[in-house]
Coordinates of C-alpha atoms in Angstrom, one line a residue:
M17 CA 0.0 0.0 0.0
I18 CA 2.8 2.4 0.9
R19 CA 4.5 1.7 -2.4
I20 CA 1.3 2.4 -4.3
L21 CA 0.8 5.7 -2.4
L22 CA 4.5 6.7 -3.1
A23 CA 4.0 5.9 -6.8
A24 CA 0.9 7.9 -7.0
A25 CA 2.5 10.9 -5.3
C26 CA 5.4 10.7 -7.7
A27 CA 3.1 10.6 -10.7
I28 CA 1.1 13.6 -9.4
G29 CA 4.2 15.5 -8.6
G30 CA 5.6 14.8 -12.1
G31 CA 2.3 16.0 -13.6
F32 CA 2.6 19.3 -11.7
S33 CA 6.2 19.6 -12.7
A34 CA 5.4 19.1 -16.4
L35 CA 2.5 21.6 -16.1
A36 CA 4.8 24.2 -14.6
Q37 CA 7.5 23.6 -17.3
A38 CA 4.9 24.0 -20.1
P39 CA 4.9 27.3 -22.0
A40 CA 2.9 29.8 -20.0
V41 CA 0.9 32.9 -20.8
A42 CA 2.7 36.1 -20.1
K43 CA 1.2 38.1 -17.1
P44 CA 0.0 41.6 -18.1
A45 CA 2.4 44.2 -16.7
A46 CA -0.5 46.1 -15.1
L47 CA -1.4 43.1 -12.9
T48 CA 0.2 42.0 -9.6
A49 CA 0.0 38.2 -9.1
D50 CA 1.0 36.7 -5.7
G51 CA 0.9 32.9 -5.2
I52 CA -0.9 32.3 -8.5
P53 CA 0.4 29.5 -10.7
A54 CA 1.3 30.2 -14.3
V55 CA -1.4 29.7 -16.8
P56 CA -0.3 27.1 -19.5
A57 CA -0.5 28.4 -23.0
S58 CA -2.3 25.3 -24.0
M59 CA -5.1 26.1 -21.5
A60 CA -5.4 29.6 -22.9
A61 CA -5.6 28.2 -26.4
S62 CA -8.4 25.8 -25.5
T63 CA -10.5 28.4 -23.8
R64 CA -10.1 31.2 -26.4
R65 CA -13.1 30.0 -28.3
Y66 CA -15.3 30.9 -25.4
M67 CA -13.9 34.4 -25.1
E68 CA -14.0 35.4 -28.7
F69 CA -17.7 36.0 -29.1
R70 CA -19.5 39.1 -30.3
T71 CA -22.8 40.8 -29.6
A72 CA -24.9 43.3 -31.5
S73 CA -26.7 46.3 -30.0
F74 CA -29.5 48.2 -31.6
S75 CA -29.0 52.0 -32.2
G76 CA -32.0 53.1 -34.3
W77 CA -34.0 53.1 -37.5
H78 CA -33.4 55.1 -40.7
P79 CA -36.6 57.2 -41.0
Q80 CA -36.8 56.8 -44.8
D81 CA -35.9 53.3 -45.8
R82 CA -36.4 51.7 -42.3
S83 CA -33.0 50.0 -42.3
M84 CA -31.6 49.2 -38.9
L85 CA -28.5 50.6 -37.3
V86 CA -26.5 48.3 -35.0
S87 CA -23.1 48.3 -33.3
T88 CA -21.2 45.0 -33.6
R89 CA -17.8 43.8 -34.6
F90 CA -16.2 41.6 -37.3
A91 CA -12.6 42.2 -36.1
N92 CA -11.3 43.7 -32.9
T93 CA -13.6 46.6 -32.2
N94 CA -17.3 47.5 -32.4
Q95 CA -18.3 49.5 -35.4
V96 CA -21.5 50.8 -36.8
H97 CA -23.4 48.6 -39.3
R98 CA -26.5 48.8 -41.3
I99 CA -29.1 46.1 -41.9
A100 CA -31.3 46.9 -44.9
A101 CA -33.9 44.1 -44.5
P102 CA -34.9 41.2 -42.3
L103 CA -32.1 38.5 -42.4
A104 CA -30.0 40.7 -44.7
A105 CA -26.2 40.8 -44.4
R106 CA -24.7 43.6 -42.2
A107 CA -23.0 46.4 -44.1
Q108 CA -20.2 48.0 -42.2
L109 CA -20.4 51.8 -42.1
S110 CA -17.5 52.8 -39.9
F111 CA -13.9 51.5 -40.1
E112 CA -12.1 53.0 -37.2
A113 CA -9.2 51.5 -35.0
E114 CA -11.2 52.7 -31.9
P115 CA -14.7 51.4 -31.1
V116 CA -17.7 53.3 -32.5
P117 CA -20.4 52.2 -30.0
G118 CA -23.4 53.5 -31.9
G119 CA -25.1 56.6 -33.3
S120 CA -28.3 57.8 -34.8
W121 CA -29.7 59.1 -38.1
A122 CA -31.5 62.5 -38.2
P123 CA -35.3 62.0 -37.8
K124 CA -37.6 62.5 -40.8
R125 CA -34.7 63.3 -43.2
G126 CA -32.2 60.6 -42.5
D127 CA -29.6 62.6 -44.3
V128 CA -27.1 62.8 -41.4
L129 CA -25.7 60.0 -39.2
V130 CA -24.1 61.2 -35.9
V131 CA -21.8 58.9 -33.9
Q132 CA -19.5 59.3 -30.9
K133 CA -16.1 57.9 -30.3
D134 CA -13.2 58.3 -27.8
A135 CA -9.5 57.6 -28.2
G136 CA -7.8 54.7 -26.3
G137 CA -10.7 54.2 -23.9
D138 CA -10.2 57.7 -22.3
E139 CA -14.0 58.3 -22.5
F140 CA -13.4 61.8 -23.8
F141 CA -16.0 61.2 -26.4
Q142 CA -16.3 63.4 -29.5
L143 CA -19.2 63.6 -31.8
Y144 CA -18.8 63.0 -35.5
S145 CA -20.8 62.9 -38.7
L146 CA -20.3 59.6 -40.5
K147 CA -20.5 59.5 -44.3
D148 CA -19.0 57.2 -46.9
G149 CA -16.9 55.4 -44.2
G150 CA -15.3 58.7 -43.0
L151 CA -15.7 60.7 -39.8
G152 CA -16.2 64.5 -39.7
L153 CA -15.4 66.0 -36.3
L154 CA -18.3 68.1 -34.9
T155 CA -17.1 68.9 -31.3
D156 CA -13.9 70.5 -30.1
G157 CA -11.7 67.4 -30.0
K158 CA -10.7 68.0 -26.4
S159 CA -13.6 68.1 -23.9
R160 CA -15.8 65.1 -22.9
N161 CA -19.1 65.0 -24.9
A162 CA -22.1 62.8 -24.8
L163 CA -24.7 62.3 -27.6
G164 CA -28.2 63.3 -26.5
S165 CA -31.4 63.5 -28.6
W166 CA -32.4 64.8 -32.0
S167 CA -35.2 67.4 -32.4
M168 CA -38.2 65.8 -33.9
D169 CA -37.8 67.6 -37.3
G170 CA -34.2 66.3 -37.5
A171 CA -32.8 69.9 -37.7
L172 CA -30.8 69.8 -34.4
I173 CA -28.8 67.4 -32.3
G174 CA -28.7 67.9 -28.5
Y175 CA -25.6 66.9 -26.5
S176 CA -23.7 67.6 -23.3
S177 CA -20.1 68.8 -23.1
T178 CA -17.5 69.7 -20.4
R179 CA -16.1 72.3 -22.8
R180 CA -16.6 75.3 -20.5
N181 CA -14.6 74.3 -17.5
G182 CA -13.7 70.6 -17.9
T183 CA -16.1 69.5 -15.2
D184 CA -19.7 70.6 -15.7
T185 CA -21.7 68.9 -18.4
D186 CA -23.4 71.9 -20.0
L187 CA -26.1 71.4 -22.7
Y188 CA -25.6 72.4 -26.3
V189 CA -27.5 72.1 -29.6
M190 CA -26.1 72.0 -33.1
N191 CA -27.2 71.5 -36.7
P192 CA -24.6 68.8 -37.6
R193 CA -24.7 69.8 -41.3
D194 CA -23.0 73.0 -40.2
P195 CA -20.9 72.7 -37.0
A196 CA -20.7 76.5 -36.9
T197 CA -24.3 76.6 -35.6
D198 CA -23.2 74.9 -32.3
R199 CA -24.4 76.9 -29.3
L200 CA -24.8 76.6 -25.5
V201 CA -28.4 76.5 -24.3
A202 CA -28.0 75.6 -20.6
Q203 CA -25.2 76.1 -18.2
V204 CA -25.3 73.6 -15.3
E205 CA -23.4 72.4 -12.3
G206 CA -22.1 68.8 -12.0
G207 CA -21.9 65.9 -14.3
G208 CA -24.5 63.5 -15.8
W209 CA -26.6 66.1 -17.6
N210 CA -28.0 65.6 -21.1
I211 CA -30.9 66.3 -23.4
A212 CA -33.3 63.4 -23.4
S213 CA -36.1 64.6 -25.7
F214 CA -37.2 67.7 -27.5
A215 CA -40.8 69.0 -27.5
P216 CA -42.5 68.8 -30.9
D217 CA -42.0 72.5 -31.6
G218 CA -38.3 72.2 -30.8
K219 CA -38.4 75.2 -28.3
T220 CA -38.1 73.2 -25.1
A221 CA -36.6 69.9 -24.1
I222 CA -36.7 67.3 -21.3
V223 CA -33.3 67.2 -19.6
I224 CA -32.1 64.3 -17.4
Q225 CA -29.4 64.5 -14.7
Y226 CA -28.0 61.1 -14.1
L227 CA -26.7 60.8 -10.6
Q228 CA -26.3 57.0 -10.1
I229 CA -27.6 53.8 -11.4
T230 CA -30.7 54.0 -9.1
K231 CA -31.3 57.8 -9.3
S232 CA -31.8 60.2 -12.2
N233 CA -33.6 63.5 -12.0
P234 CA -35.7 64.8 -15.0

């Protein structure tokens, strides 16, 4: 019995030794690992199939042809795609190195598609018009901006920006066909503000202040 136990212990020990000597996945420099065994490269390879999945999120409808706008990925980052009909193939509209998480067409007209994108995950989002696969910058390129709502006639896009002082998310409107029309409409204090919906006449709007996941003030 003792010989059997010793043989089993040697076999198990040899297995752990072989596992430890197998090629391992390099630890990311940003992580600190204490007492964690190396991850064999073979294990990483066998589990990769479960990590490389993709999802699609709905962004909106084109008001004229009723095609669908979605954000999904074919390669490494989410990009904006158009689906023209049920079960139709996705047509990629944006081709950026950074993710383009979504956008929206102008209501009624559908002549302008506005999207937002940051750089390197810094969350300093900028607004862009997207046409023929290229982006046209609409905001200042420096502050943190957040896409809000279109006016119902599709003439104006509402959004928030920290442009004034780098902190407060003031409210702006713009005709994205002419960025020079950009103007401040409400100066606020704090973050989390944005234009949620315009009144039918375009003269007033519902504004939301997001405070936390369980509290927002209209």
